[in-house]
Short mmCIF file of C-alpha atoms and ligand atoms in Angstrom, two decimals:
data_model
loop_
_atom_site.label_atom_id
_atom_site.label_comp_id
_atom_site.label_asym_id
_atom_site.label_seq_id
_atom_site.Cartn_x
_atom_site.Cartn_y
_atom_site.Cartn_z
CA MET A 1 -60.89 51.81 -72.16
CA ILE A 2 -59.01 48.81 -70.99
CA LYS A 3 -60.86 46.68 -73.51
CA HIS A 4 -59.62 49.18 -76.24
CA LEU A 5 -56.22 48.93 -75.24
CA ILE A 6 -56.20 45.08 -75.19
CA LEU A 7 -57.62 45.07 -78.63
CA PHE A 8 -54.96 47.65 -79.76
CA ILE A 9 -52.35 45.42 -78.26
CA ALA A 10 -53.68 42.39 -79.97
CA ILE A 11 -53.74 44.16 -83.20
CA LEU A 12 -50.33 45.26 -82.78
CA SER A 13 -48.91 41.91 -82.15
CA GLU A 14 -50.62 40.40 -85.18
CA LEU A 15 -49.20 43.30 -87.30
CA ILE A 16 -45.67 42.40 -85.86
CA MET A 17 -46.16 38.92 -86.46
CA ALA A 18 -47.14 39.33 -90.13
CA GLN A 19 -44.22 41.64 -90.50
CA ASP A 20 -41.88 39.23 -89.00
CA ILE A 21 -43.25 36.46 -91.33
CA GLU A 22 -42.74 38.79 -94.48
CA PHE A 23 -39.22 39.44 -93.18
CA ALA A 24 -38.76 35.41 -93.18
CA ASN A 25 -40.07 35.17 -96.51
CA ASN A 26 -37.84 37.64 -97.96
CA LEU A 27 -34.86 36.09 -96.41
CA TYR A 28 -36.03 32.77 -97.84
CA PHE A 29 -36.18 34.35 -101.41
CA LYS A 30 -32.99 36.28 -101.38
CA TYR A 31 -30.97 33.61 -99.49
CA GLN A 32 -28.69 32.79 -102.62
CA ASN A 33 -27.19 36.38 -102.41
CA TYR A 34 -25.75 35.43 -99.13
CA LYS A 35 -25.02 31.84 -99.27
CA GLU A 36 -21.43 31.31 -98.68
CA GLN A 37 -20.43 29.47 -101.94
CA THR A 38 -17.35 27.88 -100.84
CA LEU A 39 -19.09 25.45 -98.18
CA ILE A 40 -21.20 23.09 -100.13
CA SER A 41 -21.67 20.09 -97.99
CA ARG A 42 -21.27 19.02 -94.22
CA ARG A 43 -17.78 17.65 -94.28
CA PHE A 44 -15.74 20.73 -94.28
CA LYS A 45 -12.99 21.24 -91.93
CA LEU A 46 -11.19 24.05 -90.07
CA SER A 47 -9.04 24.88 -93.09
CA ASP A 48 -12.06 25.58 -95.13
CA ILE A 49 -13.29 28.13 -92.81
CA LEU A 50 -9.93 29.96 -91.69
CA PRO A 51 -9.68 31.91 -94.82
CA LEU A 52 -13.37 33.08 -94.47
CA ILE A 53 -12.64 34.09 -90.80
CA ASP A 54 -9.48 35.70 -92.07
CA ARG A 55 -11.65 37.74 -94.59
CA LEU A 56 -13.89 39.07 -91.81
CA LYS A 57 -10.82 40.90 -90.34
CA ASP A 58 -10.80 43.20 -93.23
CA LYS A 59 -14.72 44.25 -92.79
CA ASN A 60 -15.15 47.03 -90.19
CA ILE A 61 -18.02 45.57 -88.71
CA PHE A 62 -16.41 42.65 -87.16
CA SER A 63 -13.78 42.06 -84.61
CA VAL A 64 -12.11 38.61 -84.79
CA ASN A 65 -10.33 37.11 -81.87
CA LYS A 66 -8.63 33.70 -81.20
CA VAL A 67 -9.97 32.83 -77.67
CA GLY A 68 -8.38 29.50 -77.62
CA GLU A 69 -7.05 26.14 -78.82
CA SER A 70 -8.44 22.59 -79.26
CA SER A 71 -6.50 19.69 -77.81
CA GLN A 72 -4.70 19.39 -81.23
CA LYS A 73 -3.83 22.98 -81.24
CA ARG A 74 -6.32 24.20 -83.74
CA PRO A 75 -7.70 27.84 -82.97
CA ILE A 76 -11.12 28.60 -81.83
CA PHE A 77 -12.58 32.04 -82.61
CA LEU A 78 -14.89 34.47 -81.20
CA ILE A 79 -16.30 36.85 -83.86
CA THR A 80 -18.15 39.96 -82.87
CA ALA A 81 -20.39 42.10 -84.54
CA GLY A 82 -22.65 45.12 -83.32
CA LYS A 83 -22.22 47.76 -80.56
CA GLY A 84 -25.61 47.14 -78.76
CA LYS A 85 -26.75 46.55 -75.15
CA THR A 86 -28.36 43.24 -75.92
CA LYS A 87 -25.78 40.61 -75.77
CA ILE A 88 -26.55 37.47 -78.05
CA PHE A 89 -24.04 34.40 -77.94
CA LEU A 90 -24.06 31.60 -80.54
CA TRP A 91 -21.68 28.49 -80.62
CA SER A 92 -21.79 25.69 -83.02
CA GLN A 93 -20.34 22.28 -83.81
CA MET A 94 -19.28 21.56 -80.28
CA HIS A 95 -20.09 17.96 -81.85
CA GLY A 96 -17.61 17.55 -84.72
CA ASP A 97 -19.90 16.02 -87.25
CA GLU A 98 -22.75 18.60 -86.51
CA SER A 99 -21.86 21.55 -89.25
CA THR A 100 -25.08 22.58 -90.53
CA ALA A 101 -25.49 25.57 -88.65
CA THR A 102 -21.70 26.41 -88.76
CA GLY A 103 -22.49 26.91 -92.69
CA ALA A 104 -25.55 29.27 -91.87
CA ILE A 105 -23.16 31.11 -89.49
CA PHE A 106 -21.01 32.09 -92.31
CA ASP A 107 -23.92 32.78 -94.56
CA ILE A 108 -24.98 35.39 -91.72
CA PHE A 109 -21.69 36.98 -92.01
CA ASN A 110 -22.12 37.58 -95.70
CA PHE A 111 -25.60 38.80 -94.92
CA LEU A 112 -24.39 41.27 -92.40
CA THR A 113 -21.81 42.82 -94.73
CA GLY A 114 -24.53 43.36 -97.29
CA ASN A 115 -25.83 46.80 -98.52
CA ASP A 116 -29.23 46.24 -99.84
CA GLU A 117 -32.95 46.34 -98.95
CA PHE A 118 -32.11 44.97 -95.59
CA ASN A 119 -29.87 47.82 -94.45
CA ASP A 120 -32.40 49.33 -92.00
CA PHE A 121 -32.77 45.90 -90.33
CA ARG A 122 -28.96 45.64 -90.21
CA ASN A 123 -28.44 49.04 -88.81
CA GLU A 124 -30.95 48.74 -86.23
CA LEU A 125 -29.67 45.04 -85.27
CA LEU A 126 -26.06 46.23 -84.79
CA ASN A 127 -27.18 49.50 -82.77
CA LYS A 128 -29.51 47.41 -80.38
CA ALA A 129 -27.46 44.21 -79.98
CA THR A 130 -23.70 42.62 -79.89
CA ILE A 131 -23.75 39.21 -81.45
CA TYR A 132 -20.88 36.95 -80.48
CA PHE A 133 -20.21 34.03 -82.83
CA MET A 134 -18.29 30.85 -81.94
CA PRO A 135 -18.36 28.72 -84.84
CA MET A 136 -16.77 25.09 -84.76
CA VAL A 137 -16.01 24.68 -80.85
CA ASN A 138 -14.88 21.23 -81.92
CA PRO A 139 -12.34 21.80 -84.97
CA ASP A 140 -10.70 18.43 -84.11
CA GLY A 141 -13.90 16.41 -84.21
CA ALA A 142 -14.88 18.33 -87.47
CA GLU A 143 -11.43 17.22 -89.02
CA VAL A 144 -12.33 13.48 -88.99
CA PHE A 145 -16.18 14.17 -88.84
CA GLN A 146 -16.78 12.66 -85.46
CA ARG A 147 -19.10 13.78 -82.60
CA ARG A 148 -16.37 13.66 -79.78
CA ASN A 149 -13.21 15.52 -79.41
CA ASN A 150 -9.56 14.22 -79.62
CA PHE A 151 -9.93 12.70 -75.95
CA GLU A 152 -13.05 10.87 -77.08
CA ILE A 153 -15.22 13.00 -74.64
CA ASP A 154 -18.49 14.42 -75.58
CA ILE A 155 -17.65 18.09 -75.09
CA ASN A 156 -21.59 18.77 -74.49
CA ARG A 157 -21.22 16.53 -71.11
CA ASP A 158 -17.97 18.62 -69.90
CA ALA A 159 -19.77 21.92 -68.93
CA VAL A 160 -19.07 21.29 -65.28
CA SER A 161 -16.06 19.02 -65.24
CA GLN A 162 -14.26 21.01 -67.67
CA GLN A 163 -11.52 18.41 -68.63
CA THR A 164 -11.77 19.55 -72.48
CA PRO A 165 -9.68 22.68 -73.79
CA GLU A 166 -12.79 23.13 -76.15
CA GLY A 167 -15.32 22.92 -73.14
CA ARG A 168 -13.16 25.28 -71.17
CA VAL A 169 -12.96 27.81 -73.99
CA LEU A 170 -16.78 27.80 -74.15
CA LYS A 171 -17.26 28.49 -70.59
CA GLU A 172 -14.56 30.94 -70.24
CA THR A 173 -16.21 33.04 -73.12
CA PHE A 174 -19.56 32.55 -71.68
CA ASP A 175 -18.58 33.61 -68.26
CA SER A 176 -16.63 36.58 -69.91
CA LEU A 177 -20.03 37.76 -71.78
CA LYS A 178 -22.70 36.93 -69.29
CA ALA A 179 -25.04 37.27 -72.61
CA ASN A 180 -28.67 37.76 -72.56
CA PHE A 181 -29.42 35.20 -75.11
CA GLY A 182 -27.81 32.02 -75.93
CA PHE A 183 -28.01 29.78 -79.16
CA ASN A 184 -26.55 26.29 -78.86
CA LEU A 185 -26.43 24.92 -82.38
CA HIS A 186 -26.46 21.06 -83.13
CA ASP A 187 -27.60 18.39 -85.54
CA GLN A 188 -29.88 15.54 -84.77
CA SER A 189 -30.58 12.33 -86.09
CA ILE A 190 -32.55 12.70 -89.36
CA LEU A 191 -35.07 9.89 -88.23
CA TYR A 192 -36.87 12.14 -85.82
CA SER A 193 -40.27 13.00 -86.83
CA ALA A 194 -42.16 16.18 -85.45
CA GLY A 195 -44.59 14.27 -83.09
CA HIS A 196 -46.22 11.12 -84.43
CA THR A 197 -46.40 12.08 -87.98
CA PHE A 198 -44.70 11.29 -91.19
CA LYS A 199 -43.18 14.83 -91.41
CA SER A 200 -39.29 14.72 -90.49
CA ALA A 201 -38.36 17.29 -87.65
CA VAL A 202 -36.32 19.58 -89.82
CA LEU A 203 -35.55 21.98 -86.78
CA SER A 204 -36.28 21.06 -83.15
CA PHE A 205 -36.13 23.69 -80.43
CA LEU A 206 -35.40 23.58 -76.71
CA ALA A 207 -35.42 25.85 -73.79
CA PRO A 208 -33.22 23.58 -71.79
CA ALA A 209 -34.50 22.85 -68.23
CA GLU A 210 -32.34 24.37 -65.35
CA ASN A 211 -33.03 21.69 -63.06
CA PHE A 212 -34.78 18.14 -62.70
CA GLU A 213 -38.02 19.98 -61.84
CA LYS A 214 -38.02 21.59 -64.93
CA THR A 215 -38.74 25.06 -63.17
CA ILE A 216 -39.83 27.93 -65.54
CA SER A 217 -37.78 30.76 -64.56
CA GLU A 218 -37.79 34.22 -66.20
CA VAL A 219 -34.58 33.65 -67.92
CA ARG A 220 -35.92 30.19 -69.28
CA SER A 221 -39.47 31.57 -70.18
CA ASN A 222 -37.71 34.21 -72.42
CA ALA A 223 -36.10 31.34 -74.26
CA MET A 224 -39.53 29.48 -74.51
CA LYS A 225 -41.20 32.72 -75.86
CA LEU A 226 -38.65 33.31 -78.39
CA ILE A 227 -38.77 29.68 -79.63
CA GLY A 228 -42.56 30.12 -79.96
CA HIS A 229 -42.08 33.15 -82.03
CA LEU A 230 -39.63 31.33 -84.03
CA ASN A 231 -42.27 28.33 -84.58
CA ASN A 232 -44.92 30.87 -85.57
CA VAL A 233 -42.73 32.52 -88.16
CA LEU A 234 -41.17 29.34 -89.68
CA SER A 235 -44.49 27.30 -89.56
CA ASN A 236 -45.28 29.32 -92.52
CA LEU A 237 -42.29 27.93 -94.54
CA ILE A 238 -42.23 24.42 -93.36
CA PRO A 239 -45.69 23.63 -91.78
CA GLY A 240 -45.91 20.52 -89.61
CA HIS A 241 -41.79 20.08 -89.68
CA LEU A 242 -40.85 21.83 -86.37
CA ALA A 243 -40.56 19.76 -83.08
CA LYS A 244 -39.14 20.04 -79.71
CA TYR A 245 -36.31 18.27 -78.24
CA SER A 246 -36.74 16.13 -75.02
CA ASP A 247 -36.68 18.48 -72.15
CA ASP A 248 -35.03 16.31 -69.60
CA PHE A 249 -32.47 17.97 -67.44
CA GLU A 250 -29.04 17.19 -68.34
CA PRO A 251 -26.96 18.35 -65.55
CA ARG A 252 -23.52 17.63 -67.54
CA ALA A 253 -24.64 19.82 -70.66
CA PHE A 254 -23.79 23.34 -71.53
CA GLY A 255 -27.34 24.43 -72.51
CA ASP A 256 -28.73 23.50 -69.37
CA ASN A 257 -26.02 25.19 -67.31
CA PHE A 258 -26.06 28.27 -69.32
CA GLN A 259 -29.78 28.40 -68.72
CA LYS A 260 -29.17 27.99 -64.99
CA TRP A 261 -26.38 30.29 -65.07
CA GLY A 262 -28.60 33.39 -66.23
CA THR A 263 -28.69 33.30 -70.10
CA SER A 264 -31.69 32.62 -71.93
CA THR A 265 -30.56 29.68 -74.00
CA ILE A 266 -32.15 28.14 -77.05
CA LEU A 267 -31.14 24.76 -78.40
CA ILE A 268 -31.62 24.39 -82.16
CA GLU A 269 -31.17 20.92 -83.77
CA SER A 270 -30.78 20.53 -87.51
CA GLY A 271 -32.80 17.34 -88.48
CA GLY A 272 -33.66 15.83 -91.80
CA TRP A 273 -35.36 16.79 -94.85
CA LYS A 274 -36.05 14.40 -97.62
CA ASN A 275 -33.69 14.43 -100.42
CA ASP A 276 -31.41 16.88 -98.87
CA PRO A 277 -28.66 14.67 -97.70
CA GLU A 278 -25.86 17.55 -97.38
CA LYS A 279 -28.55 19.47 -95.47
CA GLN A 280 -28.02 22.83 -97.51
CA PHE A 281 -31.97 23.47 -97.21
CA ILE A 282 -31.83 23.24 -93.52
CA ARG A 283 -28.68 25.11 -93.40
CA LYS A 284 -31.00 27.80 -95.22
CA LEU A 285 -33.61 27.31 -92.48
CA ASN A 286 -30.93 28.12 -89.80
CA PHE A 287 -29.87 31.35 -91.76
CA ILE A 288 -33.56 32.35 -91.64
CA ALA A 289 -34.13 31.24 -87.93
CA LEU A 290 -31.32 32.79 -86.55
CA LEU A 291 -32.09 36.28 -88.18
CA SER A 292 -35.52 36.20 -87.30
CA ALA A 293 -34.46 35.45 -83.71
CA PHE A 294 -32.14 38.58 -83.78
CA LYS A 295 -35.07 40.61 -85.20
CA SER A 296 -37.31 39.43 -82.39
CA ILE A 297 -34.69 39.97 -79.78
CA ALA A 298 -33.79 43.36 -81.08
CA ASP A 299 -37.51 44.59 -81.20
CA LYS A 300 -38.55 42.46 -78.24
CA SER A 301 -41.52 41.08 -80.08
CA TYR A 302 -41.06 37.53 -78.44
CA LYS A 303 -42.24 39.05 -75.09
CA SER A 304 -45.79 39.15 -76.32
CA GLU A 305 -45.67 35.35 -77.41
CA PRO A 306 -47.84 33.08 -74.96
CA LEU A 307 -45.99 30.18 -73.38
CA GLU A 308 -48.48 28.03 -74.74
CA THR A 309 -47.25 28.30 -78.34
CA TYR A 310 -43.98 26.56 -76.78
CA GLU A 311 -45.82 24.06 -74.90
CA ASN A 312 -48.02 23.17 -78.17
CA ILE A 313 -45.01 22.44 -80.23
CA PRO A 314 -44.75 18.71 -80.68
CA PHE A 315 -42.05 16.56 -79.32
CA ASN A 316 -39.50 14.65 -81.35
CA GLU A 317 -40.71 11.28 -82.09
CA GLU A 318 -38.71 8.18 -83.48
CA ASP A 319 -41.30 7.33 -86.02
CA LEU A 320 -39.12 7.65 -89.16
CA MET A 321 -37.07 5.20 -91.34
CA ASN A 322 -35.30 5.73 -94.29
CA LEU A 323 -37.25 3.10 -96.34
CA VAL A 324 -40.33 1.20 -95.50
CA ILE A 325 -41.71 -1.42 -97.76
CA ARG A 326 -45.20 -2.62 -97.00
CA ASN A 327 -47.15 -5.80 -97.38
CA VAL A 328 -44.58 -7.84 -99.16
CA LEU A 329 -45.03 -11.74 -99.42
CA PHE A 330 -42.21 -13.57 -97.75
CA LYS A 331 -41.85 -17.53 -98.06
CA LYS A 332 -39.91 -19.54 -95.74
CA ASN A 333 -39.86 -23.30 -95.32
CA GLY A 334 -43.17 -23.89 -97.27
CA THR A 335 -45.05 -21.28 -94.99
CA GLU A 336 -45.74 -17.63 -96.17
CA TYR A 337 -46.50 -14.50 -94.48
CA LYS A 338 -46.96 -10.98 -95.32
CA VAL A 339 -44.72 -8.13 -93.49
CA ASP A 340 -43.43 -4.67 -93.61
CA ILE A 341 -39.71 -4.18 -93.55
CA GLY A 342 -38.12 -1.07 -92.22
CA ILE A 343 -34.61 0.03 -93.17
CA THR A 344 -32.31 2.32 -91.63
CA ARG A 345 -29.20 3.71 -93.33
CA THR A 346 -25.83 4.72 -91.33
CA GLU A 347 -23.18 7.07 -92.89
CA ILE A 348 -19.64 5.62 -92.72
CA ASN A 349 -16.62 7.88 -92.94
CA CYS A 350 -14.05 6.88 -95.40
CA ASN A 351 -10.60 7.62 -93.69
CA GLY A 352 -8.41 10.49 -94.67
CA SER A 353 -11.13 12.05 -97.40
CA ASN A 354 -14.31 14.24 -97.46
CA ASP A 355 -16.17 10.98 -98.50
CA PHE A 356 -18.60 8.65 -96.92
CA TYR A 357 -20.74 5.88 -97.86
CA TYR A 358 -23.89 4.18 -96.32
CA LYS A 359 -24.37 0.83 -95.02
CA SER A 360 -27.98 0.00 -94.27
CA ALA A 361 -29.79 -2.34 -91.87
CA ILE A 362 -33.07 -4.11 -91.35
CA GLU A 363 -34.43 -2.08 -88.40
CA ASP A 364 -37.91 -3.91 -88.09
CA ILE A 365 -40.08 -6.54 -89.43
CA GLY A 366 -43.68 -6.94 -89.29
CA ASP A 367 -46.60 -4.33 -88.64
CA LEU A 368 -44.98 -1.15 -89.13
CA SER A 369 -48.01 0.81 -89.39
CA THR A 370 -46.86 3.22 -86.83
CA PHE A 371 -43.64 4.12 -88.57
CA PHE A 372 -43.13 6.16 -91.62
CA GLY A 373 -40.30 5.90 -94.30
CA TYR A 374 -38.75 9.09 -96.09
CA GLU A 375 -39.34 6.62 -99.01
CA ASP A 376 -42.65 4.62 -98.22
CA TYR A 377 -43.92 1.92 -100.56
CA ASN A 378 -47.02 -0.34 -100.61
CA PHE A 379 -46.16 -3.50 -102.33
CA ASP A 380 -49.08 -5.46 -101.48
CA GLY A 381 -49.08 -8.59 -104.12
CA MET A 382 -45.58 -8.68 -104.54
CA GLU A 383 -43.17 -11.39 -103.29
CA ILE A 384 -39.63 -10.60 -101.55
CA SER A 385 -36.81 -12.95 -101.43
CA LEU A 386 -33.29 -12.51 -100.14
CA GLY A 387 -30.69 -11.56 -102.70
CA LYS A 388 -28.15 -14.40 -103.36
CA THR A 389 -24.56 -14.13 -104.68
CA PHE A 390 -23.88 -15.07 -108.49
CA PRO A 391 -21.45 -17.93 -108.40
CA GLN A 392 -19.42 -16.88 -111.24
CA LYS A 393 -15.83 -15.54 -110.57
CA PHE A 394 -15.02 -11.98 -111.66
CA TYR A 395 -11.29 -10.42 -111.61
CA SER A 396 -11.94 -6.86 -112.13
CA ILE A 397 -14.69 -4.07 -111.80
CA SER A 398 -14.81 -3.37 -115.37
CA GLU A 399 -15.91 -6.97 -116.01
CA ILE A 400 -18.59 -6.20 -113.34
CA GLU A 401 -19.53 -3.14 -114.85
CA SER A 402 -20.47 -4.59 -118.19
CA LEU A 403 -22.91 -7.10 -116.53
CA ASN A 404 -26.85 -6.90 -117.32
CA PHE A 405 -28.06 -6.10 -113.75
CA LYS A 406 -31.69 -6.60 -114.84
CA GLN A 407 -30.77 -10.14 -115.52
CA LEU A 408 -28.96 -10.62 -112.46
CA TYR A 409 -31.79 -9.55 -110.46
CA GLU A 410 -34.67 -11.67 -112.33
CA ASP A 411 -32.10 -14.70 -111.37
CA GLY A 412 -32.06 -13.53 -107.81
CA TYR A 413 -28.79 -12.14 -107.33
CA THR A 414 -27.70 -9.08 -105.58
CA ASN A 415 -24.22 -9.80 -105.05
CA VAL A 416 -21.30 -10.53 -107.19
CA PHE A 417 -17.86 -12.45 -106.42
CA ILE A 418 -14.71 -10.51 -107.20
CA ASP A 419 -11.26 -12.62 -107.09
CA SER A 420 -8.88 -9.79 -106.93
CA SER A 421 -6.34 -8.94 -104.33
CA SER A 422 -6.08 -5.27 -105.84
CA PHE A 423 -9.61 -4.50 -105.42
CA ASN A 424 -10.06 -2.98 -101.71
CA GLU A 425 -12.57 -0.33 -101.93
CA ASN A 426 -14.88 0.67 -99.08
CA PHE A 427 -18.03 0.45 -101.48
CA THR A 428 -19.23 0.44 -105.11
CA THR A 429 -21.37 2.85 -106.94
CA LEU A 430 -22.45 -0.06 -108.91
CA PRO A 431 -26.04 -1.23 -108.49
CA ILE A 432 -24.86 -4.35 -106.84
CA ASN A 433 -22.80 -5.47 -103.91
CA ILE A 434 -19.32 -6.93 -104.17
CA THR A 435 -18.04 -9.82 -102.17
CA HIS A 436 -14.63 -11.27 -101.86
CA LYS A 437 -15.98 -14.67 -101.12
CA ILE A 438 -18.86 -16.83 -102.16
CA GLU A 439 -20.96 -16.79 -98.85
CA LYS A 440 -22.75 -19.84 -97.33
CA ASP A 441 -26.28 -19.72 -97.98
CA SER A 442 -28.10 -17.41 -95.62
CA GLY A 443 -30.69 -19.78 -94.66
CA ASN A 444 -33.32 -17.53 -96.49
CA ASN A 445 -34.17 -15.64 -93.22
CA LEU A 446 -35.17 -12.19 -92.71
CA LYS A 447 -32.97 -10.76 -89.72
CA ILE A 448 -32.96 -7.76 -88.01
CA ASP A 449 -29.66 -5.59 -88.49
CA ASP A 450 -28.53 -7.80 -91.63
CA ILE A 451 -27.84 -5.77 -94.70
CA PRO A 452 -31.14 -5.53 -96.67
CA ASN A 453 -30.32 -7.22 -100.34
CA PHE A 454 -33.68 -8.33 -101.70
CA ILE A 455 -35.38 -9.08 -105.02
CA ILE A 456 -39.07 -8.07 -105.33
CA LYS A 457 -41.25 -9.78 -107.74
CA LYS A 458 -44.96 -9.47 -109.19
CA ASN A 459 -46.48 -12.48 -110.88
CA GLY A 460 -42.82 -14.17 -111.05
CA HIS A 461 -41.15 -11.25 -112.57
CA VAL A 462 -38.62 -8.97 -111.20
CA LYS A 463 -40.04 -5.30 -110.36
CA TYR A 464 -37.45 -3.94 -107.83
CA SER A 465 -34.27 -4.87 -106.23
CA VAL A 466 -33.04 -3.74 -102.99
CA ILE A 467 -29.17 -3.15 -102.70
CA ASN A 468 -27.75 -2.48 -99.26
CA GLY A 469 -31.29 -0.87 -98.57
CA PHE A 470 -31.58 1.26 -101.39
CA LEU A 471 -34.67 0.58 -103.80
CA ILE A 472 -34.00 -0.02 -107.48
CA ASP A 473 -36.90 -0.12 -110.11
CA VAL A 474 -35.47 -2.55 -112.72
CA GLU A 475 -36.98 -0.34 -115.48
CA SER A 476 -34.65 2.67 -114.52
CA ILE A 477 -31.44 1.12 -113.03
CA PRO A 478 -28.94 3.79 -112.46
CA SER A 479 -25.54 3.63 -113.77
CA LYS A 480 -24.10 5.28 -110.92
CA PHE A 481 -25.66 4.50 -107.61
CA MET A 482 -25.11 5.63 -103.65
CA ASN A 483 -24.20 3.04 -102.96
CA GLY A 484 -23.52 -0.97 -102.94
CA VAL A 485 -21.29 -2.43 -100.24
CA ILE A 486 -18.23 -4.76 -100.02
CA LEU A 487 -19.78 -7.85 -98.28
CA GLU A 488 -17.39 -9.13 -95.37
ZN1 ZN B 501 -24.87 17.84 -80.85
#
């Protein structure tokens, strides 16, 4: 009898899992019906989401409340849907430059107002649960696309001290809701890998610890089980790309304290995905992950997930770089050696606009066999040299535009010299760097942290250039390029 019961439960949970995977797959294929089309990149601001929030006031399933203000008096909203007993609270973008999940929240609003094959799910969800959304907790940070708030305080270290207005709004809302589940929505470095693999950690989860001992209370174990369930559902879509964030206790952070204060809290960090600089695919995965989580909370399917599923998710590792070129020959003062070169890119905001550019750096030199590149090349048999500055003076960008870049590379140049006080750009989309002065000889030394500007030759002929850490095949030089830099 008992044996039959166990078998029955096992079959039932297999069946539910299969249904949940099918649900996630359906969301994957139908996503375009719900994607909020006015948000198409990462650098949106409060003014971009205000009309969307305003629109929700006309839909009877939402109630929209302004619950506070940022230090620069920008409104912070709480948007509620549903009338069920189980309370789910989500908050996004307490770090102003972490907007991926905010986009997904607006996609979810569109989903919830839909009228289609998902109607049964919507009805069940909104009857069983009440969902509270706080998108863009840090609108001042979002305005200038920076992590911290206007006081330069990291709001996620202010859960206890409560010195930021944004942190106080979040805590007061949390206290007023006493939610069963909380979703703490962030972005992480795109250079995290899922374990020691070449696969980027596209989404990393965490059931934050409640104390230094990392006790597994019932509150925390429910968060762990739900994450295990999500891991199973999403592994189907992005196998090997899911990871776990460091579970060290941080006594000043919101997630850790909310867990301690009784809400099963789940951190979701949006990481990187190859060729998705604006993270729109990862936003779609957030949409699927959150709706799958709501479904599992509503039908309680997470409860049968063993804790081992969570335990077995690999941790984030720092094994990725943007570009790795391997086995290149480098000559210095008559000696030669073979090296791998690892390159990382940093985004720099352009003040006063929605724009940014990249500045790259040599991250490491030597045996990089334990690292992986989003772009990863074996250049065995090729020789690398540092790019030089072309000695001729130019007086305008249009003069530079008409240059033969392949010939410049062939002659060893990666930089050109402009003599113009009217040229004051931060970067260039030409496949070359621009400098305001002829540099002294760099000493032909590969150096950590230097901007990677190289010429790569095979049998004495140029095959590739590296301009500001971006590899260019000389047989297909792009006319528009992201991006060359202005050398100091
Ligand atoms: Zn964050």
